[in-house]
GROMACS .gro file of C-alpha atoms in nm:
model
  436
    1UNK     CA    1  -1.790   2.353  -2.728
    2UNK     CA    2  -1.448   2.480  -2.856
    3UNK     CA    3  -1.155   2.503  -2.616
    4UNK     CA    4  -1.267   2.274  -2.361
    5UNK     CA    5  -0.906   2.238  -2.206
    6UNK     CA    6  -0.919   2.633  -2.177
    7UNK     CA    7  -1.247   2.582  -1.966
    8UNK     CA    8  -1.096   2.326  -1.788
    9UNK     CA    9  -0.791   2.526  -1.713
   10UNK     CA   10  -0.957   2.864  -1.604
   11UNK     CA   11  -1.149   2.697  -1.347
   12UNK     CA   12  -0.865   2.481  -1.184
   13UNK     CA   13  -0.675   2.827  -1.189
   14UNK     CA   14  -0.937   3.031  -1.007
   15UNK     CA   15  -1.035   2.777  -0.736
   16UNK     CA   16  -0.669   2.677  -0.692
   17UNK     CA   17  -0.600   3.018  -0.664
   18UNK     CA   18  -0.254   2.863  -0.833
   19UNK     CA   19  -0.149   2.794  -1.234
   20UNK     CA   20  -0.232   2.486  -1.293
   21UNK     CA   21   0.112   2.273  -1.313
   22UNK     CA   22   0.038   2.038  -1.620
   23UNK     CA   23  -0.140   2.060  -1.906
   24UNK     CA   24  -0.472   2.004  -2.055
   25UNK     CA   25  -0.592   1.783  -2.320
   26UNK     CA   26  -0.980   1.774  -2.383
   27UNK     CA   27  -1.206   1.504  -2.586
   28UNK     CA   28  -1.222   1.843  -2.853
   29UNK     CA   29  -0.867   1.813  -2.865
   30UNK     CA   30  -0.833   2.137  -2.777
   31UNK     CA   31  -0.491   2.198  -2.528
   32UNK     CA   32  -0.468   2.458  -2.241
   33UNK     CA   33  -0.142   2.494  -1.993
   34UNK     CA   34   0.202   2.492  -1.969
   35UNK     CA   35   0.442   2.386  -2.280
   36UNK     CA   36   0.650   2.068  -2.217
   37UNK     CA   37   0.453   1.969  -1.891
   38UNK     CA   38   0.308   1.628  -1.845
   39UNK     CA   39  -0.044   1.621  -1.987
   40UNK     CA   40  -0.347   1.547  -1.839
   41UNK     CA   41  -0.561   1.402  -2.076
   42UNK     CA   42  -0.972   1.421  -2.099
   43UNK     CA   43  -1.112   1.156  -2.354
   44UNK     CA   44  -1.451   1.179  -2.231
   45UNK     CA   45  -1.693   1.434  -2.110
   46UNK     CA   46  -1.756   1.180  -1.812
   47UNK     CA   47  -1.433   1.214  -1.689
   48UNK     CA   48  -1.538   1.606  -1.611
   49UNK     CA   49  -1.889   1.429  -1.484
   50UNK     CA   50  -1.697   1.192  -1.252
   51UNK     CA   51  -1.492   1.523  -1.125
   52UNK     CA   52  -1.816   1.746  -1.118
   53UNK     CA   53  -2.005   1.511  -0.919
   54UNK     CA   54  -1.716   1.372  -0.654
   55UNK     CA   55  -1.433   1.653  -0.639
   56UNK     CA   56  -1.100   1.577  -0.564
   57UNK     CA   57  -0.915   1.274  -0.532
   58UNK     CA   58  -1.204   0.999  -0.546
   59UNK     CA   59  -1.371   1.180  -0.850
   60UNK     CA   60  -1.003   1.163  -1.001
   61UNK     CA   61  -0.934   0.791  -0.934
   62UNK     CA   62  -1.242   0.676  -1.053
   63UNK     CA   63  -1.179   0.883  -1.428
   64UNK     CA   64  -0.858   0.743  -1.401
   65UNK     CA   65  -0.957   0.367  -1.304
   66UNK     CA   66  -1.207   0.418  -1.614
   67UNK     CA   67  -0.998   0.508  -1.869
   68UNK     CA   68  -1.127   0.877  -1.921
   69UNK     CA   69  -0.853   1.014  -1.797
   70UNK     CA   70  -0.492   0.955  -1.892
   71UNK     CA   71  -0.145   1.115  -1.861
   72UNK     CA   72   0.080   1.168  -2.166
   73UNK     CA   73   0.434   1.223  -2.062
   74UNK     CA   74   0.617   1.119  -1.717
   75UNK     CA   75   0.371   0.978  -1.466
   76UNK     CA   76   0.580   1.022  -1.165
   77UNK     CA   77   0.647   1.364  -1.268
   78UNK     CA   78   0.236   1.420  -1.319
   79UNK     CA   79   0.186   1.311  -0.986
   80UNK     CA   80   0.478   1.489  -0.816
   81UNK     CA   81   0.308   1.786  -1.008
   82UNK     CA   82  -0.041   1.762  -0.834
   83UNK     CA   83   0.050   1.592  -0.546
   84UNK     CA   84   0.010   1.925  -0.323
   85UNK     CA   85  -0.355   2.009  -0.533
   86UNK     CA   86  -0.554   1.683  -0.488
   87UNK     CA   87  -0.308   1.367  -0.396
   88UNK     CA   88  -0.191   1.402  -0.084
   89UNK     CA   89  -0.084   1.028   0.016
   90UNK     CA   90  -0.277   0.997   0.382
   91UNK     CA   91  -0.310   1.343   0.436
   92UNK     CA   92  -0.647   1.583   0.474
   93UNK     CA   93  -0.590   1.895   0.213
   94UNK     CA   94  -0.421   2.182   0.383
   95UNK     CA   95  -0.670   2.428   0.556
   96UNK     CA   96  -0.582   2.739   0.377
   97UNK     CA   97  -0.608   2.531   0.036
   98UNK     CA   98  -0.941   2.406   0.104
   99UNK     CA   99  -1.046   2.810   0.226
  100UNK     CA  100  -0.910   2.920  -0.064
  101UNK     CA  101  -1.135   2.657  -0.247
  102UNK     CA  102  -1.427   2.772  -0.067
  103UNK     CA  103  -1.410   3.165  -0.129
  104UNK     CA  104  -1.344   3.122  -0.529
  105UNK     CA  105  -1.668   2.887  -0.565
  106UNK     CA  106  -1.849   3.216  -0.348
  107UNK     CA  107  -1.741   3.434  -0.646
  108UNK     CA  108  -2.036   3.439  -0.872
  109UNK     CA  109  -1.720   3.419  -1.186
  110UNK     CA  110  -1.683   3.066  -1.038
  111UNK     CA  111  -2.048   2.963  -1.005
  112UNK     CA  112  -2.065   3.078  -1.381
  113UNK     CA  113  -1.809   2.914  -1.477
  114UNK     CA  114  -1.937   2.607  -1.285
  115UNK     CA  115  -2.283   2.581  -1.427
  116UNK     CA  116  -2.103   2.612  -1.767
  117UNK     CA  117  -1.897   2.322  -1.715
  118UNK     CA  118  -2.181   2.182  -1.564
  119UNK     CA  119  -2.370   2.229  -1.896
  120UNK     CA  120  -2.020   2.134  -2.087
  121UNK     CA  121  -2.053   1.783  -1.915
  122UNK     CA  122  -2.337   1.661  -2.062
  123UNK     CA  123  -2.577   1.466  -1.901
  124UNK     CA  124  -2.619   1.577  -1.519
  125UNK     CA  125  -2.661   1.189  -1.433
  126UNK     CA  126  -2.293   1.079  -1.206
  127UNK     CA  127  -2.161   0.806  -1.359
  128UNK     CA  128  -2.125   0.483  -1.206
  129UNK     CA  129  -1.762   0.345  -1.002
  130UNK     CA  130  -1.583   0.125  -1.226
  131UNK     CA  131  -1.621  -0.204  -1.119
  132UNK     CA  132  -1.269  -0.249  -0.952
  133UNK     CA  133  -1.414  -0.004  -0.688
  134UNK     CA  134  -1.414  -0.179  -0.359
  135UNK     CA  135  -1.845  -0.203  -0.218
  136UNK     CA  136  -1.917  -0.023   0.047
  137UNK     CA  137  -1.835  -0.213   0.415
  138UNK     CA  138  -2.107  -0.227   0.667
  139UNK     CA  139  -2.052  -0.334   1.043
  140UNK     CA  140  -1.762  -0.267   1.293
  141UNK     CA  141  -1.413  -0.235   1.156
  142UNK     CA  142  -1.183  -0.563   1.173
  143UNK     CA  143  -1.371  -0.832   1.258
  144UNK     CA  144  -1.290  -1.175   1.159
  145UNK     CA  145  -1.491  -1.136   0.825
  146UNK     CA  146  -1.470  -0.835   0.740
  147UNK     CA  147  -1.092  -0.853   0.748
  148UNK     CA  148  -1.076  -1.167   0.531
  149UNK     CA  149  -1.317  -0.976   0.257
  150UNK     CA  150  -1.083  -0.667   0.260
  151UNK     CA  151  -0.771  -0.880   0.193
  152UNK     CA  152  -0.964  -1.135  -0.051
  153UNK     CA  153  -1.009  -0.767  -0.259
  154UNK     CA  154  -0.627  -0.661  -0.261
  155UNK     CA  155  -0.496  -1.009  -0.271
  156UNK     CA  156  -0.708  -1.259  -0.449
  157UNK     CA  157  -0.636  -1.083  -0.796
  158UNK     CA  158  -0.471  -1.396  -0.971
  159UNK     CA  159  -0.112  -1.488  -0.860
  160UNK     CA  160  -0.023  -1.501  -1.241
  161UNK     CA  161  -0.070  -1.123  -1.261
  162UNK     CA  162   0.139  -1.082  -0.913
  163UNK     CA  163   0.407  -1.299  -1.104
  164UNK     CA  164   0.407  -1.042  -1.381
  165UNK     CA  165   0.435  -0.733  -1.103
  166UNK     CA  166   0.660  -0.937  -0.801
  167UNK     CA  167   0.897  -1.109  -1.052
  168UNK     CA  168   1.037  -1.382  -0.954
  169UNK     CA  169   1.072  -1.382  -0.543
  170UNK     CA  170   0.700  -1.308  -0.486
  171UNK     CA  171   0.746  -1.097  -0.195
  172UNK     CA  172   0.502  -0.827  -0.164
  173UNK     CA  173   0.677  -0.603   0.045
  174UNK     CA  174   0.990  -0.360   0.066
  175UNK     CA  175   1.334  -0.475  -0.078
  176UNK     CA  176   1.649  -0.463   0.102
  177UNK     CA  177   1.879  -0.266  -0.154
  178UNK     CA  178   2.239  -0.335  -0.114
  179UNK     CA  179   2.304  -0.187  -0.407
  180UNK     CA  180   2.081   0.044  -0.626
  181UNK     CA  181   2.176  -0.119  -0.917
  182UNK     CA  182   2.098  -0.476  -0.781
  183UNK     CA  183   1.817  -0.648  -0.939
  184UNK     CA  184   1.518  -0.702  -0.755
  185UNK     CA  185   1.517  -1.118  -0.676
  186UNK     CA  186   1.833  -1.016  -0.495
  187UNK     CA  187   1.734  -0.722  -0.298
  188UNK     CA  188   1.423  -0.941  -0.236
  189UNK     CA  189   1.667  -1.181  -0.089
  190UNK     CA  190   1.889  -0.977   0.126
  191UNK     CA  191   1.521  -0.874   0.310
  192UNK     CA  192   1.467  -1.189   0.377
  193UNK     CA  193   1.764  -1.294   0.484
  194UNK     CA  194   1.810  -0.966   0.737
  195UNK     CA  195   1.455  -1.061   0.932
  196UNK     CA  196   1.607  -1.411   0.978
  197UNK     CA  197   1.943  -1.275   1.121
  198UNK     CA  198   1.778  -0.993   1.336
  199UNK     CA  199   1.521  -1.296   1.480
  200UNK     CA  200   1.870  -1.541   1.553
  201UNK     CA  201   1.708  -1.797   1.381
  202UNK     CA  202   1.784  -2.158   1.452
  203UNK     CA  203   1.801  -2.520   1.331
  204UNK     CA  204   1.394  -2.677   1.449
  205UNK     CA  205   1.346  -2.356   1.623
  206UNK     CA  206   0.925  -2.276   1.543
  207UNK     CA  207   0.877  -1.986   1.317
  208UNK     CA  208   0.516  -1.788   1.295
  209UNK     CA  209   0.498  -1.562   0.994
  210UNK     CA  210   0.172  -1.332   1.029
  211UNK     CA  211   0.048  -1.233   0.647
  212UNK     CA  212   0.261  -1.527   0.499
  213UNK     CA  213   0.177  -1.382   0.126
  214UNK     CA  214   0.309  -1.640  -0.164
  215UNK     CA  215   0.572  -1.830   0.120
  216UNK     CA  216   0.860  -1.666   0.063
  217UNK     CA  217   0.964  -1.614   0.368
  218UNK     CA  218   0.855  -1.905   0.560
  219UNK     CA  219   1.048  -2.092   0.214
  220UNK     CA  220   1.329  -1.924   0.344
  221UNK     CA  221   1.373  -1.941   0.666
  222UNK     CA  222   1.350  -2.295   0.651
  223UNK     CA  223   1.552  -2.383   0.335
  224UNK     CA  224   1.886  -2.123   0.508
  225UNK     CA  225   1.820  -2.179   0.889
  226UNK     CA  226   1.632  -2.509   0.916
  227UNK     CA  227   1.364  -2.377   1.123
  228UNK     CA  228   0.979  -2.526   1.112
  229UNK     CA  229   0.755  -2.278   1.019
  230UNK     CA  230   0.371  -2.184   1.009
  231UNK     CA  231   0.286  -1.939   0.791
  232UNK     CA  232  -0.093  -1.801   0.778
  233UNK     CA  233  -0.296  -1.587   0.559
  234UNK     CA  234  -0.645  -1.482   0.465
  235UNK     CA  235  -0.619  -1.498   0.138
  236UNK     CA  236  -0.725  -1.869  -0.092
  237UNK     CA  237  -0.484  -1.799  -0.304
  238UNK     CA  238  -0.196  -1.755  -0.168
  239UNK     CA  239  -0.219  -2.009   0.019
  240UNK     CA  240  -0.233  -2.246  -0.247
  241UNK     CA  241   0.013  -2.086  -0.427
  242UNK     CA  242   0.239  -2.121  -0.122
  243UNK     CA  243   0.197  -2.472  -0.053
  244UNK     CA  244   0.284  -2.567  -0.425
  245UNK     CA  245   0.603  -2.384  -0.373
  246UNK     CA  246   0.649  -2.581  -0.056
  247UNK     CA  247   0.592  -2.908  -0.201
  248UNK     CA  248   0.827  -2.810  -0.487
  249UNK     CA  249   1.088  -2.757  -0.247
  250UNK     CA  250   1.054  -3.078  -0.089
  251UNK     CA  251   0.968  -2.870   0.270
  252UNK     CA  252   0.594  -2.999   0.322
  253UNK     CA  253   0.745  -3.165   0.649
  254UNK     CA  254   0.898  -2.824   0.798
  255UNK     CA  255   0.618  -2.552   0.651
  256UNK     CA  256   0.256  -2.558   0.697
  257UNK     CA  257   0.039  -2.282   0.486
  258UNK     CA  258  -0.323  -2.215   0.673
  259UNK     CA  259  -0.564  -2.003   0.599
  260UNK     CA  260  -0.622  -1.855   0.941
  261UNK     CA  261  -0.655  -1.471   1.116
  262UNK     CA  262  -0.397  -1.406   1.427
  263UNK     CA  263  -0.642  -1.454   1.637
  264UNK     CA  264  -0.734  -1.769   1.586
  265UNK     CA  265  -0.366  -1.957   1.646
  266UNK     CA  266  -0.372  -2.158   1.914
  267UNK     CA  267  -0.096  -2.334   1.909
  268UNK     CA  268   0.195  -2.149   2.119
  269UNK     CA  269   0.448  -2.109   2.177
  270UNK     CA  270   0.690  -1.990   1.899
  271UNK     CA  271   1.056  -1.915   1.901
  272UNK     CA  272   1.042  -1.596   1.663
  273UNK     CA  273   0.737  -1.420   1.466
  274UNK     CA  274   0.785  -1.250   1.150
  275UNK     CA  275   0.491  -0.999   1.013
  276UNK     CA  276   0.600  -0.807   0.687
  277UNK     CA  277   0.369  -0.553   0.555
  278UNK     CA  278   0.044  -0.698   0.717
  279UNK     CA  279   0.031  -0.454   1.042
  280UNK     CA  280  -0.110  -0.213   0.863
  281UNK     CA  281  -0.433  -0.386   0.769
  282UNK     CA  282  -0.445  -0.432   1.174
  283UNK     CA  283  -0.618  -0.134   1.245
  284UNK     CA  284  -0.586   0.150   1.494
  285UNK     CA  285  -0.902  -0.048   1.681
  286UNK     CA  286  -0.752  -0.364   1.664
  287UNK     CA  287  -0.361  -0.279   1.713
  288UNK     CA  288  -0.372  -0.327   2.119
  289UNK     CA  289  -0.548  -0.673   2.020
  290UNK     CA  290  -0.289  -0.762   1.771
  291UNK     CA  291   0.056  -0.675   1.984
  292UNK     CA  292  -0.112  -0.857   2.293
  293UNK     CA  293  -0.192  -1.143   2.056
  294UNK     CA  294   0.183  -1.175   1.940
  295UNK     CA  295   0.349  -1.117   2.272
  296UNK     CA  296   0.141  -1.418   2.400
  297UNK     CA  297   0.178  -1.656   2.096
  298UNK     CA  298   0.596  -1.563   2.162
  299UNK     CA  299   0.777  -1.815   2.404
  300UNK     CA  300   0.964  -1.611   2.668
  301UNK     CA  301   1.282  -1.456   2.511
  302UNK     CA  302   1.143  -1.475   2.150
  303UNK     CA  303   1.165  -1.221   1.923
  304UNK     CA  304   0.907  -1.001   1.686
  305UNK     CA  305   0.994  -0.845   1.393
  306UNK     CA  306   0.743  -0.614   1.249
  307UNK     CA  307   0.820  -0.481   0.922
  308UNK     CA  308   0.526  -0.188   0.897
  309UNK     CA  309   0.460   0.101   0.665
  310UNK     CA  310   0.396   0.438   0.854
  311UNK     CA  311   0.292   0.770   0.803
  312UNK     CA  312   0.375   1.080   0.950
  313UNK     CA  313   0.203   1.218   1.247
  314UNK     CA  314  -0.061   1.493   1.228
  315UNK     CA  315  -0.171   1.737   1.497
  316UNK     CA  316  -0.486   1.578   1.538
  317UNK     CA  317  -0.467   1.223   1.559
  318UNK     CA  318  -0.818   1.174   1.555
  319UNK     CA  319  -0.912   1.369   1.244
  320UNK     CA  320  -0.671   1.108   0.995
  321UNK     CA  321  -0.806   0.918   0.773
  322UNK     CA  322  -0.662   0.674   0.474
  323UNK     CA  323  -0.730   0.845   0.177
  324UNK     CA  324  -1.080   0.773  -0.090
  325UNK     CA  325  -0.820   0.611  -0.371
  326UNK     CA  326  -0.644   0.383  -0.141
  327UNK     CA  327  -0.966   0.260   0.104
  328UNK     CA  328  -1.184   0.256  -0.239
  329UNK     CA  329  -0.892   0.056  -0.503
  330UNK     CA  330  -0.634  -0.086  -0.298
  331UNK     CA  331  -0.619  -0.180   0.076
  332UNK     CA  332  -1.034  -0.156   0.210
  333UNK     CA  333  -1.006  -0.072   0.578
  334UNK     CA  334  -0.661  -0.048   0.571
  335UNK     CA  335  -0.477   0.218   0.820
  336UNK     CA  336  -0.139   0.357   0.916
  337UNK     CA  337  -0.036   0.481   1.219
  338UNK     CA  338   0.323   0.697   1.302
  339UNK     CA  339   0.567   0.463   1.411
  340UNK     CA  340   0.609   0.612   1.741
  341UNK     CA  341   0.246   0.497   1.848
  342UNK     CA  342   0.354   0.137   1.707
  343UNK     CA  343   0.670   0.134   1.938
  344UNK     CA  344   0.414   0.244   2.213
  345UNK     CA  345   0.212  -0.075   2.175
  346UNK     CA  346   0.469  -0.313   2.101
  347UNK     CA  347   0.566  -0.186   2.455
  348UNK     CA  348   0.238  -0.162   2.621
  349UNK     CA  349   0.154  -0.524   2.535
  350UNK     CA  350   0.491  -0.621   2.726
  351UNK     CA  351   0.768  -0.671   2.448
  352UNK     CA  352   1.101  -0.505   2.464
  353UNK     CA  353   1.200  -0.290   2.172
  354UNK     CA  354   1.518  -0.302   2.053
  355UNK     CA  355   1.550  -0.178   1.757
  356UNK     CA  356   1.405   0.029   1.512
  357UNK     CA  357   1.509   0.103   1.128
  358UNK     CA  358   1.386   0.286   0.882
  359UNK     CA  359   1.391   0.183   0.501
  360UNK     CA  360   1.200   0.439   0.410
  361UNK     CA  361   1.442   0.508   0.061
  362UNK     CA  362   1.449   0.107   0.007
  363UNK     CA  363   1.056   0.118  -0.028
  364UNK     CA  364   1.065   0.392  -0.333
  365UNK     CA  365   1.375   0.184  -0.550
  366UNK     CA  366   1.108  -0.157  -0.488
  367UNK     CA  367   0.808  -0.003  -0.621
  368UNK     CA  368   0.973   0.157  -0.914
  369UNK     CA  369   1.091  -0.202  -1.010
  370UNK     CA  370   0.691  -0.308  -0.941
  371UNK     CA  371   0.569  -0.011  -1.187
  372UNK     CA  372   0.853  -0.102  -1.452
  373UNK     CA  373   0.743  -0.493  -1.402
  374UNK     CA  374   0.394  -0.369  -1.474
  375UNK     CA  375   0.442  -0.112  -1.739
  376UNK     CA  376   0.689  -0.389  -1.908
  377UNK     CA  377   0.428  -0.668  -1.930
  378UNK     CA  378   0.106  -0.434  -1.947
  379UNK     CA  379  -0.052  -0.664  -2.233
  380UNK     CA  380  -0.061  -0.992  -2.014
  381UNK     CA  381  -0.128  -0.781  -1.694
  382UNK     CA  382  -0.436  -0.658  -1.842
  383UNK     CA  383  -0.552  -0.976  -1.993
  384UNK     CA  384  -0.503  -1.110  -1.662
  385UNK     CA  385  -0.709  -0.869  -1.462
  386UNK     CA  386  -0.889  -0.585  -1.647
  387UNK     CA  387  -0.785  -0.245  -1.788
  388UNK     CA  388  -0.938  -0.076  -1.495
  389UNK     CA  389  -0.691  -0.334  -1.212
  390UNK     CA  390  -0.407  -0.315  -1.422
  391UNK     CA  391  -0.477   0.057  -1.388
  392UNK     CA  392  -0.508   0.069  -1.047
  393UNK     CA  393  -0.167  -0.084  -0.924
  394UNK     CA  394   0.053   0.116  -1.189
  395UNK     CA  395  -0.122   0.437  -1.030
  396UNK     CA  396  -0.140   0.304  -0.641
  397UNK     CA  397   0.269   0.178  -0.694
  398UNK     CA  398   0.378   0.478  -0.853
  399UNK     CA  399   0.219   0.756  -0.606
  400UNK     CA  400   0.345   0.543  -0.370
  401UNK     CA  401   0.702   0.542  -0.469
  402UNK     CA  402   0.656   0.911  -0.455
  403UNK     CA  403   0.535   0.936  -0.119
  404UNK     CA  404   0.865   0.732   0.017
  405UNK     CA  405   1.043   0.953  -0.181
  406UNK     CA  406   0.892   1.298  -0.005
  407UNK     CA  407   0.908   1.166   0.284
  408UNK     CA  408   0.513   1.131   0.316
  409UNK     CA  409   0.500   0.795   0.426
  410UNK     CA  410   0.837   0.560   0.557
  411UNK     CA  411   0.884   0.170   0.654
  412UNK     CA  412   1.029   0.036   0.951
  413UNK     CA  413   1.163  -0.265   1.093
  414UNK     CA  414   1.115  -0.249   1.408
  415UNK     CA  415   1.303  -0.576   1.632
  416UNK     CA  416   1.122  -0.652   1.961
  417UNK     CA  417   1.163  -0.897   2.256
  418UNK     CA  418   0.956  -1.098   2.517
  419UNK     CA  419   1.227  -1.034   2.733
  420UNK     CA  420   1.223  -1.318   3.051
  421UNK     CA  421   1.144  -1.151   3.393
  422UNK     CA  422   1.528  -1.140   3.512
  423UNK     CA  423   1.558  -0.928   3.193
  424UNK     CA  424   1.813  -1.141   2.971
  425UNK     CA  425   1.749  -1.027   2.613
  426UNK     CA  426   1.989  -1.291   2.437
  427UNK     CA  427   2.067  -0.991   2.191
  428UNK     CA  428   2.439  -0.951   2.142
  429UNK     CA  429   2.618  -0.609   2.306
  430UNK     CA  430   2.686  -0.446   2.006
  431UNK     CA  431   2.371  -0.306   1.789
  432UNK     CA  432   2.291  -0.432   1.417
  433UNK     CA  433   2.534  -0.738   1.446
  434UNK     CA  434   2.252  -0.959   1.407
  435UNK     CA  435   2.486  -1.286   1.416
  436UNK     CA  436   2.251  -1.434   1.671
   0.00000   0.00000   0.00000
């Protein structure tokens, strides 16, 4: 069983049909690949069972989730590294990859080689997902239920372990850097503070924020403009964590925390709605639903502001699908569409959009400052959760960063109106003032 990494290596190479970009460390402690590369460490024979038996990126998260598999060196750089072999962020492998893939395990080398990894392995039983793995979903996609289940998974984790990860602010969502160098609470900050000036919020005017996470925003809008605001969300937690804050700030008479979907709101009209990074557990199913629902819940003249992650647009819209890692670990049933189609939507349901911008960059600097949060207080963070959570996020926030970075995925803000029927807009003449 000498020179397992060589094994390990050979194979990649031939059905790759590419060297193999970082190196190999096996549970023999033999080494295989390139000199000064990040290493990709095996401490288990069932971290080449969990590969053997689900190939690719799900096989991969799981040994990762587990433990049997660990990188020595940079992480981002790993990543960057095998990004175009197995971790696409949203996208399906490239055809000629997969081909490629397809011929070599033809070659009877290959099938050799397989059946002696195969017999290298160990026991030809697949182990079982770690327990962080998300169970398997029955029934139709976004219903009332099944929606609140998917967020309890992402977001009922403990807040103390978001504290350790969010910092200070607890906002879950991009940053608004000013500044690189500025530190997170204040780039945190600045966010906020930009979705309050592009929505001209006033003194009593009635704010809705959709996905209301740990308050923040609702906190803020009515401690800087005075407004009174609802803010809703499917997750227990946060919602008591939320209304703490509130009561701390002395603002239980202008903010109200529920526990309620979108759907269920029935008490319209608002001035102004604010939803920050929970569009994209909306659904491509239930977007129509969703953009009708907050173009009616808006009093004529009010304004959206969506703040949504996107992804870029493939040539066949209807072959996309969220990737195993992602669906499986992080966000169950969660989807992202290009931001062209939301734009579309916002407009088919009747709002006016007025502006669109991208923050695409702002996203990568936030969830480097989430990974360093993480990798800073790893001890407590695993205490809090479990090895295989704690795991999860650092490897979720940090492919993620990457993704911005590449220009894989982006983030927009995207500003819409209910404009009145003789068309007044009440935005000012000149674009991104956002004075009121």
């Amino acid at each position: 069983m000498a020179d397992a990494a060589g094994r390990l290596t050979k194979l990649a190479e031939e059905v790759l049909g590419t060297p193999l970009p970082v190196r190999i460390r096996a549970w023999d402690r033999s080494e295989s690949g390139p000199p000064g590369a990040p290493t990709l460490v095996f401490r288990n024979r069932r971290a080449l069972r969990r590969l053997l038996f689900k190939p690719g990126e799900l096989g991969l998260a799981r040994a990762w989730v587990a433990g049997d598999i660990d990188v020595e060196g940079d992480l981002y750089e790993a990543l960057d590294l095998l990004a175009g072999l197995v971790w696409e962020r949203g996208t399906a492998a490239p055809k000629p990859q997969r081909a490629a893939a397809l011929r070599a395990l033809a070659r009877p080398e290959i099938r050799n080689a397989a059946r002696e990894l195969l017999t290298l392995a160990g026991a030809p039983v697949p182990p079982a997902p770690p327990a962080e793995e998300a169970r398997r979903r029955r029934g139709p996609l976004h219903t009332l239920l099944r929606d609140k289940e998917a967020i309890s998974h992402h977001y009922d984790v403990g807040n103390d372990f978001y504290e350790l990860v969010l910092g200070p602010s607890m906002v879950y969502s991009c940053a608004y850097w000013a500044a690189p160098d500025a530190t997170l609470e204040d780039a945190q900050r600045d966010k906020l503070d930009l979705i309050c000036r592009k929505l001209a919020l006033k003194e009593d005017q009635r704010l809705l924020d959709v996905g209301c996470g740990w308050g923040s925003m609702v906190l803020h809008a009515a401690r800087e403009y005075g407004v009174r605001a609802v803010g809703i969300t499917l997750s227990e937690e946060q919602a008591t964590y939320a209304r703490k804050r509130i009561a701390e700030a002395g603002l239980a008479d202008r903010v109200e925390i529920r526990v309620q979907d979108y759907r269920e709101i029935k008490d319209e009209p608002f001035d102004a709605i604010s939803s920050i990074g929970m569009a994209e557990h909306v659904g491509r199913a239930r977007y129509a639903e969703y953009a009708d629902a907050l173009h009616a819940l808006l009093r004529p003249g009010g304004r959206l502001l969506n703040h949504q992650i996107a992804r870029r647009p493939v040539a066949d819209e209807e072959a996309y699908h969220v990737d195993e890692f992602i669906d499986r670990y992080v966000f169950p049933d969660g989807e992202l569409a290009p931001v062209g189609r939301t734009v579309a939507q916002l407009e088919e349901a009747g709002f006016e959009v007025r502006d669109v911008e991208a923050i695409r960059e702002h996203y990568a600097l936030t969830l480097r400052r989430w990974v360093a949060n993480l990798e800073r207080h790893w001890g407590a963070a695993v205490r809090l959760t479990s090895p295989g959570r704690a795991r999860v996020w650092r490897l979720y926030m940090a492919a993620s960063a990457l993704s911005f970075e590449r220009n894989r995925i982006g983030v927009n803000q995207v500003l819409a109106v209910r404009t009145p029927e003789p068309g007044v807009s009440g935005l000012p003449l000149r674009a991104r003032t956002w004075a009121g």
